[in-house]
Amino acid sequence: MNLKSRNPQERDESIKMIPTIASCLGIERTILELIPYIINSAAHTEKSLSDSIKQFSNFDFDYTQNHFKPIFDAIKPLFEIDINAIRKATVNFLATICSKLDQSFVDEHLPREITLLLENNPDEYSFPISLQLVGAKLIGKIFHLLSKDYQNNILTDFITFAGGENPPLVECAIIKTCTKLIQYTDDPRLFKIVQKYTKNPSPTIAYPIPKFIIRYLSKENSDFSKIVVLLRGLSRSPNWRIKCKLFISLKPINDVKPIPSDLLVDIFYGTLNRENEDPEVRIAEAQQLGLLQSLIDSNPKTMEIIQKLLKD
């Protein structure tokens, strides 16, 4: 077994044995020796390093609060690596540890660490954006582990951070975090943040918004009045790809919770009557005509929409 082997097959087989090695070493030596040995190895490819970190979540240890800081310090070098798979595996490992600790300890330490990641000093790090991405991902992963008061505190810090000027990579992470958080809270500030990004012309940033809508509508007592502005905002996006994404998402949204007929017709009608609309949007709109069939008798605009799309 050789974790630093240059042979990919041998290295992959060794990576699968990391939890077994950890069990033999025990928790203290794993933290002080094994984890640093793995993450500081120069032999890793991006994939082998991310695969190795994924194995950390399989450690069969009963973590205590005394283990948190040494582990956090040991994996800090990973925070600055700008590779999404490594960032995701690192966050999952931290979330696994937090799930095994007392809530009071998680309350006391995690929000503070996350806020420091979001507000890091750019002069202290070679890639500060990566730390912000880790912080945003961590919020989505550990929010449900916090008590109500600390949820409100970290949510306020996140909203403040999200409301500032951020680079596109961070904006994308903010939307994805909102999509995670909407499972646990209906805080109106989340909707305001997402609404801001319906105007963003970047598909990378706006594409997750339909998923946010679906997750919210999947909740009991969800109300379309809270997401009407999001649907209308996407339907008026300056980017045709984002509008296509919206129309493709209408059926999954409707499957979760039927879209009110007036709102559905408004989305179709508004796009259809917009001058110089891209043909790709017309095609995406026409592909969703099945959603309008049941409305032919109840809404006079429905037949007009169908006839125009068929004519096009």
CSV table of C-alpha atoms in Angstrom, one decimal:
chain,number,residue,atom,x,y,z
A,1,MET,CA,0.0,0.0,0.0
A,2,ASN,CA,1.4,3.4,-1.1
A,3,LEU,CA,-0.6,6.6,-0.9
A,4,LYS,CA,2.2,8.4,-2.8
A,5,SER,CA,2.4,5.9,-5.6
A,6,ARG,CA,2.8,7.2,-9.1
A,7,ASN,CA,0.8,4.3,-10.3
A,8,PRO,CA,-2.9,5.5,-10.5
A,9,GLN,CA,-4.4,2.1,-9.8
A,10,GLU,CA,-2.2,1.4,-6.8
A,11,ARG,CA,-2.8,4.8,-5.5
A,12,ASP,CA,-6.6,4.5,-5.9
A,13,GLU,CA,-6.6,1.2,-4.0
A,14,SER,CA,-4.5,2.8,-1.2
A,15,ILE,CA,-6.9,5.7,-1.0
A,16,LYS,CA,-9.7,3.3,-0.2
A,17,MET,CA,-7.7,2.0,2.7
A,18,ILE,CA,-7.4,5.5,4.4
A,19,PRO,CA,-10.2,4.8,7.0
A,20,THR,CA,-8.6,1.5,7.9
A,21,ILE,CA,-5.2,3.2,8.4
A,22,ALA,CA,-6.9,5.8,10.5
A,23,SER,CA,-8.5,3.1,12.7
A,24,CYS,CA,-5.1,1.5,13.3
A,25,LEU,CA,-3.5,4.8,14.1
A,26,GLY,CA,-6.3,6.1,16.4
A,27,ILE,CA,-7.8,9.6,16.4
A,28,GLU,CA,-4.9,11.5,17.8
A,29,ARG,CA,-2.3,10.2,15.4
A,30,THR,CA,-4.7,10.5,12.5
A,31,ILE,CA,-5.2,14.2,13.2
A,32,LEU,CA,-1.5,15.0,13.9
A,33,GLU,CA,0.1,12.6,11.4
A,34,LEU,CA,-2.1,11.0,8.8
A,35,ILE,CA,-4.2,14.0,7.7
A,36,PRO,CA,-1.1,16.3,7.2
A,37,TYR,CA,0.8,13.5,5.5
A,38,ILE,CA,-2.0,13.1,2.9
A,39,ILE,CA,-2.9,16.8,2.2
A,40,ASN,CA,0.7,17.8,1.9
A,41,SER,CA,1.8,15.1,-0.5
A,42,ALA,CA,3.2,16.4,-3.7
A,43,ALA,CA,2.3,13.2,-5.5
A,44,HIS,CA,-1.4,13.9,-5.6
A,45,THR,CA,-3.4,14.8,-8.7
A,46,GLU,CA,-6.5,16.9,-8.2
A,47,LYS,CA,-8.7,13.8,-8.3
A,48,SER,CA,-6.5,11.7,-6.0
A,49,LEU,CA,-6.4,14.5,-3.4
A,50,SER,CA,-10.2,15.1,-3.5
A,51,ASP,CA,-10.8,11.3,-3.3
A,52,SER,CA,-8.5,11.1,-0.3
A,53,ILE,CA,-10.3,13.9,1.5
A,54,LYS,CA,-13.7,12.2,0.8
A,55,GLN,CA,-12.4,9.2,2.8
A,56,PHE,CA,-11.9,11.5,5.8
A,57,SER,CA,-15.7,11.5,6.2
A,58,ASN,CA,-15.6,7.8,6.7
A,59,PHE,CA,-13.4,7.9,9.7
A,60,ASP,CA,-15.0,5.8,12.5
A,61,PHE,CA,-14.2,8.2,15.4
A,62,ASP,CA,-16.2,9.6,18.2
A,63,TYR,CA,-15.1,13.2,17.9
A,64,THR,CA,-15.1,15.5,21.0
A,65,GLN,CA,-14.7,19.3,21.2
A,66,ASN,CA,-11.0,18.8,21.9
A,67,HIS,CA,-10.5,17.4,18.4
A,68,PHE,CA,-12.2,20.2,16.5
A,69,LYS,CA,-9.5,22.9,16.5
A,70,PRO,CA,-6.6,20.5,15.7
A,71,ILE,CA,-8.6,19.1,12.8
A,72,PHE,CA,-9.6,22.5,11.6
A,73,ASP,CA,-6.0,23.7,11.7
A,74,ALA,CA,-4.8,20.6,10.0
A,75,ILE,CA,-7.1,21.0,7.0
A,76,LYS,CA,-6.8,24.8,6.7
A,77,PRO,CA,-4.3,24.6,3.8
A,78,LEU,CA,-7.1,23.0,1.8
A,79,PHE,CA,-9.3,26.1,2.0
A,80,GLU,CA,-7.1,28.0,-0.4
A,81,ILE,CA,-7.0,25.3,-3.1
A,82,ASP,CA,-9.2,26.5,-5.9
A,83,ILE,CA,-10.7,23.2,-7.0
A,84,ASN,CA,-14.4,22.6,-6.4
A,85,ALA,CA,-14.1,18.9,-5.7
A,86,ILE,CA,-11.5,19.4,-3.0
A,87,ARG,CA,-13.5,22.3,-1.5
A,88,LYS,CA,-16.7,20.1,-1.5
A,89,ALA,CA,-14.9,17.1,0.1
A,90,THR,CA,-13.4,19.4,2.8
A,91,VAL,CA,-16.7,21.0,3.7
A,92,ASN,CA,-18.4,17.6,3.9
A,93,PHE,CA,-15.7,16.4,6.3
A,94,LEU,CA,-16.2,19.4,8.5
A,95,ALA,CA,-20.0,18.9,8.4
A,96,THR,CA,-19.5,15.2,9.4
A,97,ILE,CA,-17.4,16.2,12.4
A,98,CYS,CA,-20.0,18.8,13.5
A,99,SER,CA,-22.8,16.3,13.2
A,100,LYS,CA,-21.0,14.2,15.9
A,101,LEU,CA,-20.4,17.1,18.3
A,102,ASP,CA,-22.7,18.7,20.9
A,103,GLN,CA,-24.9,21.4,19.5
A,104,SER,CA,-23.7,23.9,22.1
A,105,PHE,CA,-20.1,23.5,20.9
A,106,VAL,CA,-21.1,23.8,17.2
A,107,ASP,CA,-23.1,26.9,18.1
A,108,GLU,CA,-20.1,28.5,19.8
A,109,HIS,CA,-17.4,27.8,17.3
A,110,LEU,CA,-18.7,27.2,13.7
A,111,PRO,CA,-20.5,30.5,13.1
A,112,ARG,CA,-17.4,32.4,14.2
A,113,GLU,CA,-15.1,30.4,11.9
A,114,ILE,CA,-17.5,30.8,9.0
A,115,THR,CA,-17.7,34.6,9.5
A,116,LEU,CA,-13.9,34.7,9.5
A,117,LEU,CA,-13.9,32.8,6.2
A,118,LEU,CA,-16.4,35.2,4.6
A,119,GLU,CA,-14.6,38.3,5.9
A,120,ASN,CA,-11.1,37.1,5.4
A,121,ASN,CA,-8.3,39.7,4.8
A,122,PRO,CA,-7.3,39.5,1.1
A,123,ASP,CA,-3.7,40.5,2.1
A,124,GLU,CA,-3.3,37.4,4.2
A,125,TYR,CA,-4.1,34.8,1.6
A,126,SER,CA,-3.0,33.9,-2.0
A,127,PHE,CA,-6.6,33.1,-3.0
A,128,PRO,CA,-9.1,34.7,-0.6
A,129,ILE,CA,-12.1,34.0,-2.9
A,130,SER,CA,-11.6,30.2,-2.2
A,131,LEU,CA,-12.0,30.9,1.6
A,132,GLN,CA,-15.3,32.7,0.9
A,133,LEU,CA,-16.5,29.8,-1.2
A,134,VAL,CA,-15.7,27.4,1.7
A,135,GLY,CA,-17.5,29.7,4.1
A,136,ALA,CA,-20.6,29.9,1.9
A,137,LYS,CA,-20.7,26.1,1.4
A,138,LEU,CA,-20.2,25.5,5.1
A,139,ILE,CA,-23.3,27.6,6.0
A,140,GLY,CA,-25.5,25.4,3.7
A,141,LYS,CA,-24.0,22.2,5.2
A,142,ILE,CA,-24.2,22.9,8.9
A,143,PHE,CA,-27.1,25.4,9.3
A,144,HIS,CA,-29.5,22.7,10.4
A,145,LEU,CA,-27.1,21.6,13.1
A,146,LEU,CA,-27.3,25.0,14.9
A,147,SER,CA,-29.8,26.1,17.5
A,148,LYS,CA,-32.4,28.7,16.4
A,149,ASP,CA,-30.6,31.7,17.8
A,150,TYR,CA,-27.3,30.8,16.1
A,151,GLN,CA,-29.1,30.1,12.9
A,152,ASN,CA,-30.4,33.6,13.0
A,153,ASN,CA,-27.0,35.0,13.7
A,154,ILE,CA,-25.2,33.2,10.9
A,155,LEU,CA,-28.0,33.9,8.5
A,156,THR,CA,-27.7,37.6,9.3
A,157,ASP,CA,-23.9,37.5,8.7
A,158,PHE,CA,-24.5,35.6,5.4
A,159,ILE,CA,-27.1,38.1,4.2
A,160,THR,CA,-24.8,41.0,5.0
A,161,PHE,CA,-22.0,39.3,3.0
A,162,ALA,CA,-24.3,38.4,0.1
A,163,GLY,CA,-25.6,42.0,-0.1
A,164,GLY,CA,-22.1,43.3,-0.9
A,165,GLU,CA,-20.1,43.4,-4.1
A,166,ASN,CA,-18.8,40.0,-4.8
A,167,PRO,CA,-16.9,38.3,-7.7
A,168,PRO,CA,-19.0,36.0,-10.0
A,169,LEU,CA,-17.7,32.8,-8.5
A,170,VAL,CA,-18.8,33.9,-5.0
A,171,GLU,CA,-22.2,35.1,-6.4
A,172,CYS,CA,-22.7,31.7,-7.8
A,173,ALA,CA,-21.9,30.1,-4.4
A,174,ILE,CA,-24.3,32.6,-2.7
A,175,ILE,CA,-27.2,31.4,-4.8
A,176,LYS,CA,-26.4,27.8,-4.2
A,177,THR,CA,-26.2,28.4,-0.5
A,178,CYS,CA,-29.6,30.2,-0.6
A,179,THR,CA,-31.0,27.0,-2.3
A,180,LYS,CA,-29.7,25.0,0.6
A,181,LEU,CA,-31.0,27.4,3.3
A,182,ILE,CA,-34.5,27.6,1.9
A,183,GLN,CA,-35.0,24.0,3.1
A,184,TYR,CA,-34.7,25.2,6.7
A,185,THR,CA,-36.0,28.8,6.8
A,186,ASP,CA,-38.4,31.1,5.0
A,187,ASP,CA,-36.6,34.2,6.0
A,188,PRO,CA,-37.7,36.9,3.6
A,189,ARG,CA,-34.2,38.2,3.2
A,190,LEU,CA,-33.3,35.0,1.3
A,191,PHE,CA,-35.9,35.8,-1.3
A,192,LYS,CA,-34.5,39.4,-1.6
A,193,ILE,CA,-31.0,38.1,-2.3
A,194,VAL,CA,-32.3,35.7,-4.9
A,195,GLN,CA,-34.5,38.3,-6.5
A,196,LYS,CA,-31.4,40.5,-7.0
A,197,TYR,CA,-29.8,37.7,-9.0
A,198,THR,CA,-32.7,37.3,-11.4
A,199,LYS,CA,-31.4,40.4,-13.1
A,200,ASN,CA,-27.9,39.0,-13.4
A,201,PRO,CA,-27.1,38.2,-17.1
A,202,SER,CA,-24.7,35.3,-16.2
A,203,PRO,CA,-26.3,31.8,-16.7
A,204,THR,CA,-23.8,30.4,-14.2
A,205,ILE,CA,-25.2,32.6,-11.5
A,206,ALA,CA,-28.9,32.6,-12.4
A,207,TYR,CA,-29.3,28.9,-13.4
A,208,PRO,CA,-29.7,27.6,-9.8
A,209,ILE,CA,-32.7,30.0,-9.2
A,210,PRO,CA,-35.4,27.5,-10.5
A,211,LYS,CA,-34.0,24.9,-8.1
A,212,PHE,CA,-34.4,27.5,-5.3
A,213,ILE,CA,-38.0,27.9,-6.3
A,214,ILE,CA,-38.6,24.2,-6.5
A,215,ARG,CA,-37.1,23.6,-3.1
A,216,TYR,CA,-39.2,26.3,-1.5
A,217,LEU,CA,-42.5,25.1,-3.2
A,218,SER,CA,-41.7,21.5,-2.0
A,219,LYS,CA,-42.2,22.8,1.6
A,220,GLU,CA,-45.5,22.5,3.4
A,221,ASN,CA,-47.4,25.8,3.5
A,222,SER,CA,-45.3,27.3,0.7
A,223,ASP,CA,-46.9,30.3,-1.1
A,224,PHE,CA,-46.6,31.3,-4.7
A,225,SER,CA,-46.8,35.0,-3.7
A,226,LYS,CA,-43.3,34.7,-2.4
A,227,ILE,CA,-41.7,33.6,-5.6
A,228,VAL,CA,-43.9,35.4,-8.3
A,229,VAL,CA,-41.2,38.1,-8.5
A,230,LEU,CA,-38.5,35.5,-9.1
A,231,LEU,CA,-40.4,33.8,-11.9
A,232,ARG,CA,-41.2,37.2,-13.5
A,233,GLY,CA,-37.7,38.4,-13.1
A,234,LEU,CA,-36.3,35.3,-14.8
A,235,SER,CA,-38.8,35.7,-17.7
A,236,ARG,CA,-37.4,39.2,-18.2
A,237,SER,CA,-33.8,38.2,-18.0
A,238,PRO,CA,-31.4,39.9,-20.5
A,239,ASN,CA,-29.9,36.5,-21.3
A,240,TRP,CA,-31.9,34.2,-23.6
A,241,ARG,CA,-30.2,31.1,-22.0
A,242,ILE,CA,-31.7,32.0,-18.6
A,243,LYS,CA,-35.2,32.5,-20.1
A,244,CYS,CA,-34.8,29.1,-21.8
A,245,LYS,CA,-33.8,27.6,-18.4
A,246,LEU,CA,-36.9,29.1,-16.9
A,247,PHE,CA,-39.3,27.5,-19.5
A,248,ILE,CA,-37.6,24.2,-19.2
A,249,SER,CA,-38.1,24.4,-15.4
A,250,LEU,CA,-41.8,25.3,-15.5
A,251,LYS,CA,-42.9,21.6,-15.7
A,252,PRO,CA,-40.8,20.5,-12.7
A,253,ILE,CA,-42.1,23.5,-10.8
A,254,ASN,CA,-45.7,22.8,-11.8
A,255,ASP,CA,-45.2,19.1,-10.8
A,256,VAL,CA,-44.2,20.2,-7.3
A,257,LYS,CA,-47.0,22.7,-6.9
A,258,PRO,CA,-49.4,23.7,-9.7
A,259,ILE,CA,-48.6,27.2,-11.0
A,260,PRO,CA,-51.6,29.6,-10.7
A,261,SER,CA,-53.1,30.0,-14.2
A,262,ASP,CA,-52.9,33.8,-14.3
A,263,LEU,CA,-49.2,33.6,-13.4
A,264,LEU,CA,-48.5,30.9,-16.0
A,265,VAL,CA,-50.3,32.8,-18.8
A,266,ASP,CA,-48.5,36.0,-17.8
A,267,ILE,CA,-45.1,34.3,-18.1
A,268,PHE,CA,-45.9,33.0,-21.6
A,269,TYR,CA,-47.7,36.1,-22.8
A,270,GLY,CA,-45.0,38.5,-21.6
A,271,THR,CA,-42.2,36.6,-23.4
A,272,LEU,CA,-44.3,36.1,-26.5
A,273,ASN,CA,-45.1,39.7,-27.0
A,274,ARG,CA,-41.6,41.0,-26.3
A,275,GLU,CA,-40.0,42.5,-29.4
A,276,ASN,CA,-36.8,40.9,-30.8
A,277,GLU,CA,-37.1,37.8,-28.6
A,278,ASP,CA,-34.5,35.2,-29.3
A,279,PRO,CA,-35.8,32.2,-31.4
A,280,GLU,CA,-34.3,29.8,-28.9
A,281,VAL,CA,-36.7,31.2,-26.2
A,282,ARG,CA,-39.6,30.8,-28.6
A,283,ILE,CA,-38.7,27.1,-29.1
A,284,ALA,CA,-38.3,26.5,-25.3
A,285,GLU,CA,-41.7,28.2,-24.8
A,286,ALA,CA,-43.4,26.1,-27.4
A,287,GLN,CA,-42.0,22.9,-25.8
A,288,GLN,CA,-44.0,23.8,-22.7
A,289,LEU,CA,-47.4,24.3,-24.4
A,290,GLY,CA,-48.8,21.3,-22.6
A,291,LEU,CA,-49.0,23.3,-19.5
A,292,LEU,CA,-51.5,25.6,-21.1
A,293,GLN,CA,-53.9,23.1,-22.5
A,294,SER,CA,-56.2,22.9,-19.5
A,295,LEU,CA,-56.4,26.7,-19.5
A,296,ILE,CA,-57.9,27.2,-23.0
A,297,ASP,CA,-61.5,27.6,-21.8
A,298,SER,CA,-60.7,29.6,-18.7
A,299,ASN,CA,-58.3,32.2,-20.0
A,300,PRO,CA,-58.8,34.0,-23.4
A,301,LYS,CA,-55.1,34.7,-23.8
A,302,THR,CA,-54.3,31.0,-23.8
A,303,MET,CA,-55.5,30.4,-27.3
A,304,GLU,CA,-53.7,33.5,-28.6
A,305,ILE,CA,-50.4,32.3,-27.1
A,306,ILE,CA,-50.9,28.8,-28.7
A,307,GLN,CA,-51.7,30.3,-32.1
A,308,LYS,CA,-48.7,32.6,-32.1
A,309,LEU,CA,-46.3,29.9,-31.1
A,310,LEU,CA,-47.7,27.5,-33.7
A,311,LYS,CA,-47.4,30.2,-36.3
A,312,ASP,CA,-43.8,30.9,-35.3
